[in-house]
Coordinates of C-alpha atoms in Angstrom, one line a residue:
Chain J
M1 CA -90.4 -75.5 -43.4
F2 CA -91.9 -73.5 -40.6
C3 CA -93.8 -75.8 -38.2
H4 CA -96.8 -73.5 -38.1
H5 CA -97.5 -74.3 -41.7
Q6 CA -98.8 -77.6 -40.5
E7 CA -102.4 -78.2 -40.5
F8 CA -104.4 -76.1 -38.0
R9 CA -105.9 -78.0 -35.2
C10 CA -109.1 -76.8 -33.7
I11 CA -109.4 -76.4 -30.0
Q12 CA -112.1 -74.8 -27.9
L13 CA -111.1 -72.2 -25.3
D14 CA -111.3 -73.7 -21.8
K15 CA -111.4 -72.0 -18.5
A16 CA -108.6 -70.6 -16.4
E17 CA -105.3 -72.3 -16.3
R18 CA -106.3 -75.2 -18.5
A19 CA -106.4 -72.9 -21.5
Y20 CA -102.6 -72.6 -21.3
Q21 CA -101.9 -76.3 -21.0
F22 CA -101.2 -77.5 -24.5
E23 CA -97.5 -78.3 -24.3
K24 CA -97.8 -81.4 -26.4
C25 CA -99.4 -79.6 -29.3
I26 CA -97.3 -77.9 -32.0
M27 CA -98.8 -74.5 -31.9
F28 CA -98.3 -70.8 -31.6
G29 CA -100.3 -68.2 -29.8
I30 CA -100.2 -64.8 -28.2
A31 CA -101.7 -63.4 -25.1
L32 CA -102.5 -59.7 -24.5
L33 CA -103.1 -58.3 -21.1
R34 CA -106.8 -57.7 -20.7
R35 CA -106.3 -54.3 -19.0
E36 CA -104.5 -53.0 -22.2
V37 CA -107.6 -53.6 -24.3
P38 CA -110.7 -51.3 -23.9
D39 CA -113.9 -53.0 -22.7
E40 CA -115.8 -51.6 -25.7
F41 CA -113.3 -53.3 -28.1
I42 CA -113.8 -56.6 -26.3
A43 CA -117.5 -56.4 -26.5
R44 CA -117.6 -55.2 -30.1
H45 CA -115.4 -58.1 -31.3
H46 CA -117.0 -60.7 -28.9
L47 CA -113.7 -61.5 -27.2
Q48 CA -115.1 -62.2 -23.8
G49 CA -114.7 -66.0 -24.4
R50 CA -111.0 -65.5 -24.9
I51 CA -110.4 -63.9 -21.5
T52 CA -108.6 -66.1 -19.1
R53 CA -105.8 -66.0 -16.4
R54 CA -102.9 -68.1 -15.5
T55 CA -103.4 -68.1 -11.8
K56 CA -106.2 -66.9 -9.6
E57 CA -104.4 -63.7 -8.7
S58 CA -102.7 -62.9 -12.0
D59 CA -103.9 -60.4 -14.5
E60 CA -106.5 -61.4 -17.0
E61 CA -105.3 -62.1 -20.6
L62 CA -106.9 -62.4 -24.0
L63 CA -105.7 -65.5 -25.8
F64 CA -105.2 -65.7 -29.5
L65 CA -104.1 -69.2 -30.6
D66 CA -103.6 -70.7 -34.0
Q67 CA -105.6 -73.7 -32.9
H68 CA -108.7 -71.7 -32.1
C69 CA -111.6 -72.6 -34.4
V70 CA -111.5 -69.1 -35.7
P71 CA -107.9 -67.9 -35.5
V72 CA -107.7 -64.2 -35.3
L73 CA -105.1 -61.7 -34.2
P74 CA -105.2 -58.1 -32.8
V75 CA -103.6 -55.7 -35.2
W76 CA -102.7 -52.1 -35.1
L77 CA -103.9 -50.7 -38.4
N78 CA -104.4 -47.0 -39.3
G79 CA -103.8 -46.1 -35.6
Q80 CA -106.6 -48.4 -34.4
L81 CA -106.6 -51.8 -32.8
Q82 CA -108.5 -54.2 -35.0
I83 CA -109.2 -57.9 -35.0
L84 CA -108.4 -59.7 -38.3
A85 CA -108.4 -63.2 -39.5
W86 CA -105.1 -64.9 -38.9
G87 CA -103.9 -66.6 -42.0
N88 CA -106.0 -68.5 -44.5
R89 CA -107.6 -72.0 -44.0
N90 CA -110.0 -71.8 -46.9
P91 CA -108.8 -74.0 -49.8
S92 CA -110.9 -72.1 -52.3
S93 CA -109.2 -68.9 -51.4
Q94 CA -106.2 -67.6 -53.5
L95 CA -104.3 -66.5 -50.4
P96 CA -101.4 -68.7 -49.0
R97 CA -102.8 -71.4 -46.8
T98 CA -100.7 -70.6 -43.7
G99 CA -100.6 -68.2 -40.8
W100 CA -97.1 -67.1 -41.5
C101 CA -95.1 -65.0 -44.0
M102 CA -91.4 -65.7 -44.1
T103 CA -89.4 -62.5 -44.3
D104 CA -87.2 -63.9 -47.0
S105 CA -90.1 -64.7 -49.2
L106 CA -91.4 -61.2 -48.6
K107 CA -88.1 -59.7 -49.6
E108 CA -87.9 -61.9 -52.7
G109 CA -91.2 -60.4 -53.8
Q110 CA -93.2 -63.6 -53.6
W111 CA -96.0 -61.7 -51.9
E112 CA -95.9 -58.7 -54.1
S113 CA -99.0 -59.6 -56.1
L114 CA -101.0 -59.5 -52.8
Q115 CA -99.7 -56.0 -52.0
P116 CA -98.9 -56.8 -48.4
V117 CA -98.9 -54.0 -45.8
E118 CA -96.7 -54.3 -42.8
V119 CA -98.5 -54.0 -39.4
C120 CA -97.8 -54.4 -35.7
I121 CA -99.4 -57.1 -33.7
P122 CA -99.5 -56.2 -30.0
A123 CA -98.6 -59.0 -27.5
S124 CA -97.8 -59.4 -23.9
Y125 CA -96.8 -63.1 -24.1
A126 CA -96.3 -65.6 -26.8
C127 CA -96.3 -69.3 -26.9
D128 CA -94.3 -71.5 -29.2
R129 CA -94.3 -75.2 -29.0
G130 CA -95.7 -75.0 -25.5
V131 CA -93.2 -72.5 -24.1
W132 CA -94.7 -69.2 -23.0
Y133 CA -92.4 -66.2 -23.1
L134 CA -92.6 -62.5 -22.4
V135 CA -93.0 -60.1 -25.3
T136 CA -92.2 -56.5 -24.6
E137 CA -94.2 -54.8 -27.4
G138 CA -95.4 -57.2 -30.0
M139 CA -94.4 -58.6 -33.3
R140 CA -94.6 -57.7 -36.9
G141 CA -97.0 -59.1 -39.5
V142 CA -98.4 -58.3 -42.9
I143 CA -102.0 -57.9 -44.0
V144 CA -103.2 -58.7 -47.4
K145 CA -106.7 -58.2 -49.0
E146 CA -108.9 -60.7 -50.8
R147 CA -111.9 -58.8 -52.1
S148 CA -113.2 -57.1 -49.0
R149 CA -111.6 -59.5 -46.5
Q150 CA -108.4 -58.6 -44.8
V151 CA -106.1 -61.3 -43.5
V152 CA -103.0 -61.0 -41.3
Y153 CA -99.9 -63.2 -41.5
L154 CA -97.3 -63.1 -38.8
L155 CA -93.8 -62.5 -40.1
S156 CA -91.2 -65.2 -39.4
Q157 CA -87.5 -65.2 -39.6
Q158 CA -84.7 -67.6 -38.7
A159 CA -84.6 -68.1 -35.0
T160 CA -81.8 -66.9 -32.8
H161 CA -79.8 -69.6 -31.0
Y162 CA -81.5 -68.7 -27.8
Y163 CA -85.0 -68.9 -29.3
E164 CA -84.3 -72.2 -31.0
V165 CA -83.0 -73.7 -27.8
M166 CA -85.9 -72.4 -25.8
T167 CA -88.7 -73.5 -28.1
R168 CA -86.9 -76.0 -30.4
N169 CA -88.2 -74.1 -33.4
R170 CA -85.9 -72.9 -36.1
R171 CA -88.1 -70.0 -37.0
M172 CA -89.4 -67.2 -34.8
P173 CA -91.6 -64.1 -35.1
V174 CA -90.1 -60.7 -35.9
F175 CA -90.3 -58.9 -32.6
I176 CA -90.7 -55.2 -32.2
G177 CA -87.9 -53.5 -30.5
E178 CA -86.3 -56.5 -28.9
T179 CA -84.3 -59.6 -29.6
I180 CA -85.3 -62.9 -28.1
Chain Z
M1 CA -61.4 -58.6 15.1
P2 CA -64.9 -57.4 15.0
P3 CA -66.4 -55.8 18.2
R4 CA -67.9 -58.4 20.5
N5 CA -71.4 -56.8 20.7
Q6 CA -71.7 -56.2 17.0
I7 CA -75.1 -57.0 15.5
I8 CA -75.0 -58.2 11.9
G9 CA -77.8 -58.0 9.4
H10 CA -78.2 -60.1 6.3
L11 CA -80.5 -58.8 3.6
D12 CA -81.5 -61.2 0.9
A13 CA -83.8 -60.3 -2.0
D14 CA -86.6 -62.8 -2.6
C15 CA -86.3 -64.6 -5.9
F16 CA -84.3 -61.6 -7.1
Y17 CA -84.2 -62.2 -10.8
A18 CA -87.9 -62.9 -11.0
S19 CA -88.7 -60.0 -8.7
A20 CA -86.5 -57.7 -10.9
E21 CA -88.4 -58.7 -14.0
R22 CA -91.7 -58.0 -12.2
V23 CA -90.5 -54.5 -11.4
R24 CA -90.3 -53.6 -15.0
H25 CA -93.1 -55.9 -16.2
P26 CA -95.8 -55.7 -13.5
G27 CA -98.1 -57.9 -15.5
L28 CA -95.8 -60.8 -14.5
K29 CA -97.0 -60.6 -10.8
H30 CA -98.5 -63.8 -9.5
I31 CA -97.6 -65.6 -12.7
P32 CA -95.2 -68.6 -12.4
L33 CA -92.1 -67.0 -13.8
G34 CA -88.9 -68.7 -14.9
V35 CA -85.7 -66.8 -15.8
L36 CA -83.6 -68.6 -18.5
G37 CA -79.9 -68.5 -19.0
N38 CA -78.5 -66.7 -22.0
Q39 CA -78.7 -69.9 -24.1
G40 CA -82.3 -70.4 -23.3
A41 CA -81.7 -74.0 -22.1
C42 CA -82.0 -73.9 -18.3
V43 CA -84.1 -72.2 -15.7
I44 CA -81.5 -70.2 -13.7
A45 CA -84.1 -68.6 -11.3
K46 CA -87.8 -68.9 -10.7
S47 CA -90.6 -67.2 -8.8
Y48 CA -92.2 -68.9 -5.8
E49 CA -95.2 -69.6 -7.9
M50 CA -93.1 -71.7 -10.3
K51 CA -91.3 -73.3 -7.5
N52 CA -94.6 -74.6 -6.2
Y53 CA -95.0 -76.6 -9.4
G54 CA -91.7 -78.4 -8.6
V55 CA -89.5 -76.4 -11.0
K56 CA -86.0 -76.3 -9.6
T57 CA -83.1 -74.0 -10.5
G58 CA -81.0 -75.6 -13.2
V59 CA -83.7 -77.7 -14.8
P60 CA -83.9 -77.7 -18.6
I61 CA -86.6 -75.6 -20.1
W62 CA -88.4 -78.6 -21.6
D63 CA -88.7 -80.2 -18.2
A64 CA -89.9 -77.0 -16.6
V65 CA -92.6 -76.6 -19.2
K66 CA -93.9 -80.1 -18.5
L67 CA -94.2 -79.2 -14.8
C68 CA -95.6 -75.8 -15.3
P69 CA -97.1 -75.4 -18.8
H70 CA -98.7 -72.0 -18.1
G71 CA -95.5 -70.5 -16.7
V72 CA -93.8 -67.6 -18.5
Y73 CA -90.1 -67.6 -19.3
V74 CA -87.9 -64.6 -19.7
K75 CA -84.3 -64.1 -20.7
R76 CA -81.9 -63.1 -17.9
D77 CA -80.7 -59.5 -18.0
F78 CA -77.9 -58.9 -15.6
H79 CA -77.6 -55.3 -16.6
W80 CA -81.1 -54.6 -15.2
Y81 CA -80.5 -56.8 -12.2
E82 CA -77.3 -54.8 -11.4
V83 CA -79.3 -51.5 -11.6
L84 CA -81.7 -52.7 -8.9
S85 CA -78.9 -54.3 -6.9
R86 CA -77.0 -51.1 -6.8
M87 CA -80.1 -49.2 -5.7
M88 CA -80.5 -51.6 -2.8
L89 CA -76.9 -51.3 -2.0
D90 CA -77.1 -47.5 -2.0
Y91 CA -80.0 -47.7 0.4
V92 CA -78.4 -50.1 2.8
Q93 CA -75.3 -47.8 2.9
T94 CA -77.5 -45.0 4.2
I95 CA -78.6 -47.0 7.2
S96 CA -75.3 -48.8 8.0
P97 CA -71.7 -47.6 8.3
K98 CA -70.4 -51.0 7.1
V99 CA -71.9 -52.9 4.2
E100 CA -70.6 -56.0 2.4
Y101 CA -71.8 -56.4 -1.2
Y102 CA -71.8 -60.2 -0.8
S103 CA -73.6 -61.0 -4.1
I104 CA -76.0 -59.4 -6.5
D105 CA -78.9 -60.0 -4.2
E106 CA -77.4 -60.3 -0.8
F107 CA -75.7 -57.9 1.6
F108 CA -74.3 -58.2 5.1
F109 CA -74.4 -55.0 7.1
D110 CA -73.5 -53.8 10.6
A111 CA -76.9 -53.5 12.3
S112 CA -75.5 -52.4 15.7
E113 CA -76.8 -48.8 15.3
L114 CA -79.8 -49.7 13.1
T115 CA -82.5 -48.5 15.5
R116 CA -80.7 -45.2 16.0
Q117 CA -80.1 -44.7 12.3
L118 CA -83.8 -45.2 11.5
R119 CA -85.1 -42.8 14.1
R120 CA -86.8 -40.0 12.2
S121 CA -85.8 -37.4 14.8
M122 CA -83.7 -37.1 17.9
H123 CA -86.9 -36.9 20.0
E124 CA -88.4 -40.1 18.7
P125 CA -87.7 -43.1 20.9
A126 CA -85.7 -45.8 19.2
G127 CA -87.8 -48.9 18.3
T128 CA -86.7 -52.5 18.5
V129 CA -84.2 -54.0 16.0
Y130 CA -87.1 -56.0 14.5
E131 CA -89.1 -52.9 13.9
A132 CA -86.1 -51.2 12.3
A133 CA -85.5 -54.2 10.0
R134 CA -89.2 -54.1 9.0
T135 CA -88.7 -50.4 8.1
V136 CA -85.7 -51.3 6.0
Q137 CA -87.8 -53.9 4.1
D138 CA -90.6 -51.5 3.5
D139 CA -88.2 -48.8 2.3
I140 CA -86.5 -51.1 -0.1
L141 CA -89.8 -52.3 -1.5
K142 CA -91.0 -48.7 -2.0
Q143 CA -87.7 -47.5 -3.5
T144 CA -86.9 -50.5 -5.7
G145 CA -90.0 -52.6 -5.9
V146 CA -88.0 -55.7 -4.8
P147 CA -89.2 -57.7 -1.8
V148 CA -86.4 -58.7 0.6
S149 CA -86.0 -60.8 3.7
I150 CA -83.8 -59.7 6.6
G151 CA -82.2 -61.6 9.3
I152 CA -80.5 -59.9 12.3
S153 CA -78.3 -61.7 14.7
R154 CA -74.9 -61.9 16.5
S155 CA -72.9 -63.3 13.6
R156 CA -73.0 -63.6 9.8
T157 CA -73.8 -67.2 9.9
L158 CA -76.8 -66.7 12.2
A159 CA -78.0 -63.7 10.3
K160 CA -78.1 -65.7 7.1
L161 CA -79.9 -68.5 8.7
A162 CA -82.4 -66.0 10.2
S163 CA -83.1 -64.4 6.8
D164 CA -83.6 -67.8 5.1
Y165 CA -86.0 -68.8 7.9
G166 CA -88.4 -65.9 7.2
K167 CA -88.5 -66.1 3.4
P168 CA -90.4 -64.7 1.5
F169 CA -90.6 -61.1 2.8
G170 CA -89.5 -62.4 6.2
C171 CA -87.9 -60.5 9.0
F172 CA -86.3 -62.2 11.9
A173 CA -84.2 -60.8 14.7
L174 CA -82.3 -63.4 16.7
L175 CA -80.3 -61.8 19.5
D176 CA -81.0 -63.6 22.7
K177 CA -78.6 -66.5 23.5
D178 CA -81.3 -68.9 24.5
E179 CA -83.4 -68.0 21.5
I180 CA -80.4 -68.6 19.3
A181 CA -79.8 -72.0 20.8
R182 CA -83.5 -73.0 20.3
F183 CA -83.6 -71.6 16.8
V184 CA -80.5 -73.5 15.4
E185 CA -81.1 -76.8 17.3
L186 CA -82.9 -78.7 14.6
I187 CA -81.5 -76.9 11.5
D188 CA -79.7 -79.3 9.1
I189 CA -76.0 -78.5 9.3
Q190 CA -75.9 -78.3 5.5
E191 CA -78.1 -75.2 5.6
V192 CA -75.0 -73.4 7.0
T193 CA -73.1 -71.6 4.2
G194 CA -69.6 -73.2 4.1
I195 CA -70.7 -76.7 5.0
A196 CA -71.1 -78.6 1.7
T197 CA -71.7 -82.3 1.1
R198 CA -68.2 -83.5 1.8
S199 CA -68.0 -81.6 5.1
A200 CA -71.5 -82.9 6.1
I201 CA -70.4 -86.5 5.5
K202 CA -67.3 -86.0 7.7
L203 CA -69.5 -84.5 10.4
A204 CA -72.2 -87.2 10.1
D205 CA -69.5 -89.8 10.8
H206 CA -69.3 -88.2 14.2
G207 CA -73.1 -88.0 14.7
I208 CA -73.2 -84.3 13.8
R209 CA -76.2 -83.7 11.6
T210 CA -77.9 -80.5 13.0
C211 CA -76.7 -77.1 14.0
G212 CA -77.5 -78.2 17.6
D213 CA -75.2 -81.2 17.3
F214 CA -72.5 -79.0 15.8
R215 CA -72.7 -76.5 18.6
R216 CA -72.5 -79.2 21.2
A217 CA -69.4 -80.8 19.6
D218 CA -66.0 -79.9 20.8
A219 CA -64.5 -76.9 18.9
R220 CA -61.2 -78.9 18.6
L221 CA -62.9 -81.8 16.9
I222 CA -64.6 -79.4 14.4
N223 CA -61.2 -77.8 13.8
K224 CA -59.7 -81.2 13.2
L225 CA -62.5 -82.2 10.8
L226 CA -63.1 -78.9 8.9
T227 CA -60.0 -76.9 9.6
K228 CA -60.1 -73.4 11.1
K229 CA -62.8 -72.3 8.7
G230 CA -65.1 -75.0 10.3
E231 CA -64.2 -73.8 13.7
A232 CA -65.0 -70.2 12.8
L233 CA -68.5 -71.5 11.9
W234 CA -68.7 -73.2 15.3
W235 CA -68.1 -69.9 17.0
E236 CA -70.4 -68.1 14.7
L237 CA -73.2 -70.5 15.5
H238 CA -72.6 -69.7 19.2
G239 CA -73.2 -66.1 18.4
E240 CA -69.6 -64.9 18.2
T241 CA -68.7 -62.8 15.2
I242 CA -65.6 -64.3 13.7
T243 CA -65.9 -63.4 10.0
P244 CA -66.1 -59.6 9.8
I245 CA -68.1 -57.6 7.3
A246 CA -65.8 -57.1 4.3
T247 CA -66.4 -53.7 2.8
Q248 CA -63.6 -54.4 0.2
R249 CA -63.5 -57.4 -2.0
P250 CA -60.4 -59.6 -1.2
M251 CA -58.0 -60.1 -4.0
H252 CA -59.1 -62.8 -6.5
K253 CA -57.0 -66.0 -6.9
A254 CA -57.9 -66.0 -10.5
I255 CA -60.2 -64.2 -12.9
A256 CA -61.8 -66.1 -15.8
R257 CA -64.1 -65.1 -18.6
G258 CA -65.9 -67.4 -21.0
G259 CA -68.5 -70.1 -20.7
S260 CA -70.8 -71.6 -23.2
I261 CA -70.3 -70.4 -26.8
G262 CA -73.9 -71.1 -27.8
E263 CA -74.2 -73.5 -30.6
S264 CA -71.2 -75.9 -30.5
T265 CA -68.9 -75.4 -33.5
N266 CA -65.5 -76.1 -35.0
N267 CA -65.7 -73.1 -37.3
P268 CA -62.3 -71.3 -36.9
D269 CA -63.7 -67.8 -37.5
I270 CA -66.4 -68.2 -34.9
L271 CA -63.9 -69.7 -32.4
Q272 CA -61.4 -66.9 -33.0
A273 CA -64.2 -64.5 -32.4
W274 CA -65.1 -66.0 -29.1
L275 CA -61.5 -66.1 -28.1
A276 CA -61.1 -62.4 -28.9
R277 CA -64.4 -61.6 -27.0
N278 CA -63.4 -63.5 -24.0
V279 CA -59.9 -61.9 -23.9
E280 CA -61.5 -58.4 -24.2
R281 CA -63.9 -59.2 -21.3
L282 CA -61.0 -60.5 -19.3
V283 CA -58.9 -57.4 -19.9
E284 CA -61.8 -55.2 -18.9
A285 CA -62.2 -57.1 -15.6
M286 CA -58.5 -57.0 -14.9
Y287 CA -58.4 -53.3 -15.5
W288 CA -61.4 -52.7 -13.2
H289 CA -59.8 -54.7 -10.4
R290 CA -56.4 -53.1 -11.2
Y291 CA -54.8 -56.5 -11.7
V292 CA -52.0 -57.8 -13.9
T293 CA -51.5 -61.5 -14.5
H294 CA -48.3 -63.5 -14.7
R295 CA -50.0 -66.5 -16.2
L296 CA -52.8 -67.2 -18.7
S297 CA -54.7 -70.5 -19.3
V298 CA -57.1 -71.5 -22.1
S299 CA -59.7 -74.2 -21.3
L300 CA -61.8 -75.8 -24.0
S301 CA -64.7 -78.3 -23.6
Y302 CA -66.0 -80.2 -26.6
K303 CA -69.5 -81.3 -27.5
E304 CA -68.2 -84.8 -27.9
G305 CA -67.2 -84.8 -24.2
K306 CA -63.5 -84.2 -24.2
H307 CA -61.8 -81.4 -22.3
C308 CA -58.4 -79.7 -23.0
S309 CA -56.5 -76.9 -21.4
D310 CA -53.1 -75.3 -21.5
R311 CA -51.4 -72.5 -19.7
C312 CA -48.3 -70.4 -20.0
K313 CA -46.3 -68.0 -18.0
L314 CA -46.1 -64.5 -19.5
P315 CA -42.8 -62.7 -20.2
E316 CA -44.1 -59.9 -18.1
A317 CA -47.2 -59.4 -15.8
S318 CA -49.7 -57.6 -17.9
N319 CA -53.4 -56.8 -18.4
A320 CA -53.0 -55.6 -22.0
S321 CA -54.8 -57.3 -24.8
E322 CA -51.8 -56.7 -27.1
L323 CA -50.0 -59.3 -25.0
L324 CA -52.8 -61.5 -23.8
L325 CA -54.6 -62.1 -27.1
P326 CA -51.6 -63.5 -28.9
V327 CA -50.8 -65.7 -25.9
A328 CA -54.4 -66.9 -25.8
K329 CA -54.3 -67.7 -29.5
H330 CA -51.1 -69.6 -29.0
L331 CA -52.7 -71.6 -26.2
F332 CA -55.9 -72.1 -28.1
E333 CA -54.0 -73.6 -31.1
R334 CA -52.2 -76.0 -28.7
C335 CA -55.4 -77.4 -27.2
W336 CA -57.8 -77.2 -30.2
I337 CA -58.9 -80.5 -31.7
R338 CA -60.1 -79.4 -35.1
Q339 CA -62.4 -82.3 -35.8
M340 CA -64.4 -81.7 -32.7
R341 CA -67.0 -79.1 -31.9
I342 CA -66.2 -76.7 -29.0
S343 CA -69.1 -76.1 -26.6
H344 CA -67.3 -74.1 -23.8
M345 CA -64.3 -71.8 -23.7
H346 CA -62.6 -70.2 -20.7
I347 CA -59.7 -67.8 -20.6
I348 CA -58.2 -67.7 -17.1
A349 CA -55.7 -65.3 -15.6
D350 CA -54.1 -66.3 -12.4
D351 CA -51.0 -65.5 -10.4
L352 CA -52.4 -62.0 -10.1
Q353 CA -50.8 -58.9 -8.7
Y354 CA -52.0 -55.4 -8.3
L355 CA -51.1 -53.0 -11.1
G356 CA -48.1 -50.9 -10.3
T357 CA -46.7 -53.4 -7.7
H358 CA -45.2 -55.7 -10.3
Q359 CA -41.7 -55.9 -11.6
R360 CA -41.5 -54.5 -15.2
S361 CA -39.4 -56.4 -17.7
L362 CA -36.6 -54.7 -19.6
F363 CA -37.2 -56.9 -22.7
V364 CA -40.8 -56.3 -23.4
D365 CA -42.0 -53.6 -25.8
Q366 CA -44.2 -51.2 -23.8
S367 CA -47.0 -50.1 -26.1
P368 CA -50.4 -51.1 -24.6
R369 CA -52.4 -48.3 -26.1
L370 CA -55.3 -50.1 -27.7
D371 CA -57.2 -50.9 -24.4
S372 CA -57.2 -47.4 -23.1
L373 CA -58.5 -46.2 -26.5
K374 CA -61.3 -48.8 -26.4
R375 CA -62.2 -47.8 -22.8
L376 CA -62.3 -44.1 -23.7
I377 CA -64.7 -44.7 -26.5
N378 CA -66.8 -47.3 -24.9
E379 CA -67.3 -45.3 -21.8
K380 CA -68.9 -42.6 -24.0
L381 CA -70.8 -44.8 -26.5
G382 CA -71.5 -48.0 -24.6
R383 CA -69.9 -51.4 -23.9
F384 CA -68.4 -53.2 -26.9
K385 CA -69.2 -50.3 -29.3
L386 CA -65.5 -50.4 -30.2
R387 CA -64.2 -53.9 -30.1
S388 CA -61.8 -56.2 -31.9
G389 CA -62.6 -56.8 -35.6
E390 CA -62.1 -60.5 -34.9
T391 CA -65.4 -60.6 -33.0
L392 CA -67.4 -59.6 -36.1
P393 CA -68.7 -63.1 -36.8
L394 CA -70.6 -63.0 -33.5
T395 CA -73.4 -60.9 -35.0
E396 CA -76.1 -62.5 -32.8
I397 CA -74.2 -62.0 -29.6
Y398 CA -73.4 -58.4 -30.2
G399 CA -76.9 -57.7 -31.6
D400 CA -78.6 -58.7 -28.4
D401 CA -78.2 -56.4 -25.3
A402 CA -78.8 -59.4 -23.0
H403 CA -75.4 -60.7 -24.0
Q404 CA -73.6 -57.5 -23.0
Y405 CA -73.5 -58.4 -19.3
D406 CA -73.0 -61.5 -17.4
I407 CA -73.2 -62.0 -13.6
C408 CA -69.4 -61.7 -13.4
D409 CA -69.6 -58.3 -14.9
V410 CA -71.3 -57.0 -11.8
Y411 CA -68.2 -55.9 -10.0
G412 CA -67.4 -55.4 -6.3
K413 CA -69.2 -58.4 -4.9
S414 CA -67.3 -60.3 -2.3
C415 CA -68.8 -63.7 -3.2
F416 CA -69.9 -64.2 -6.8

């Protein structure tokens, strides 16, 4: 079972370096370099509160963690960057109550009724079980619709030996154009 | 013997692997950055920012994360590091007639004519050695993006101490005899390359703890304690060049390929695949260095803690996989404990000789054609594109470019 299927924990964004210090929590998150996201997009989606930086001199980043009160992810959809809800937490919803979609279950057709569409999720860094690592382009996900609501799930696959040793997680995201 | 008035430069890239990652990922600047080994378990290099949090080279990732939770970790990529290393080497070769490629991020060079070499025109007055070294630093930073520290002095040992002193992005010229004496006086003797713990203990027994103590000691005593290599360091610390700049790598005593096999296993298919991969890499290295070997060893370490090795003399000195792979398999079978999981495997070729200088056997079938075919194809299509079918179980290894190169695959270095 993928660890991220566990119950979501809610954390508030904190300032500066403290936002990154959650090594004891089982969590996943991504960070996107602030300079790669247009100002207008940040304002439109009220992402200012997600801006932080690791050190005083380092580049600003936008944080998207599965433990945020409202977990969302940036998604490239129809040639445009969008912000979508990350997974489903609502027990009354018919959608899977997780933030992840296993590639095997997708191949086996378990998601077919939801008509998933594969999308790219841009990321500069990702964090798994407290370990932040570099991501060159991003990772793959699928979006599904429930009435007018669109939800994105990150695709997961069996971890490489390197990834498993680094994060102690047996599953990992599906990275775009690289093996980690 | 090197000329008495030779000036030697030592150029050392600042946290090279981390700097190299920042060249291609500028967003990593100012972020505490750790470079992980290919199995992801250990920090093999780190940026100064991460060092400030107490993360040391060799610490496990889980300890590093506790010390520096907001640090970012990347997988090492020796192929990329070699690209930058060769760019730096190319540059240094334009400003010095003698350059030693000491390691992937360190060079020794003859700096005797550095000021003249860096004059932009015949009419421009030559600056000081320090100014010339600063120019070298700036040029390398502009051309490669890698910050380097430079030490200039009368010997290799002093030049290295000088470059270490100035880090990061330091530049230090140490030429005057009195200045040298003052500089080395309080430096711990173990800071000198070539003086490890055991030597330091021997010296400490005679009250020698700093470079100043070492210089004041009798050269004959140093020779007695540390052999002629130690005495060479004594002269070098007095500003006399004893060890020349080696533009050619001296012949290896042995060449080995192998290391961790990732997840420990006793699966025979996986183990045979690693054996074939390690032999292919060994053959490749021997061909590059133009070596043949008279003797092959296989060394296995087990997860359970045991260690086994075996060796055998070859019927003829060779660097052909047609001969080496069956011998390696034979040795492997002899030291493989089937119930235990292997964690590390090494194939070692020693008793080396240069190709063409060895005695050919009358009784060995001469048909090593496979390696030249592999080389021909891989030179065009890329490393390991044509490889032994026995390596097929290693899908993860061959599917990840980061596994294609290891530090030992960066050839031509005089150290490691």
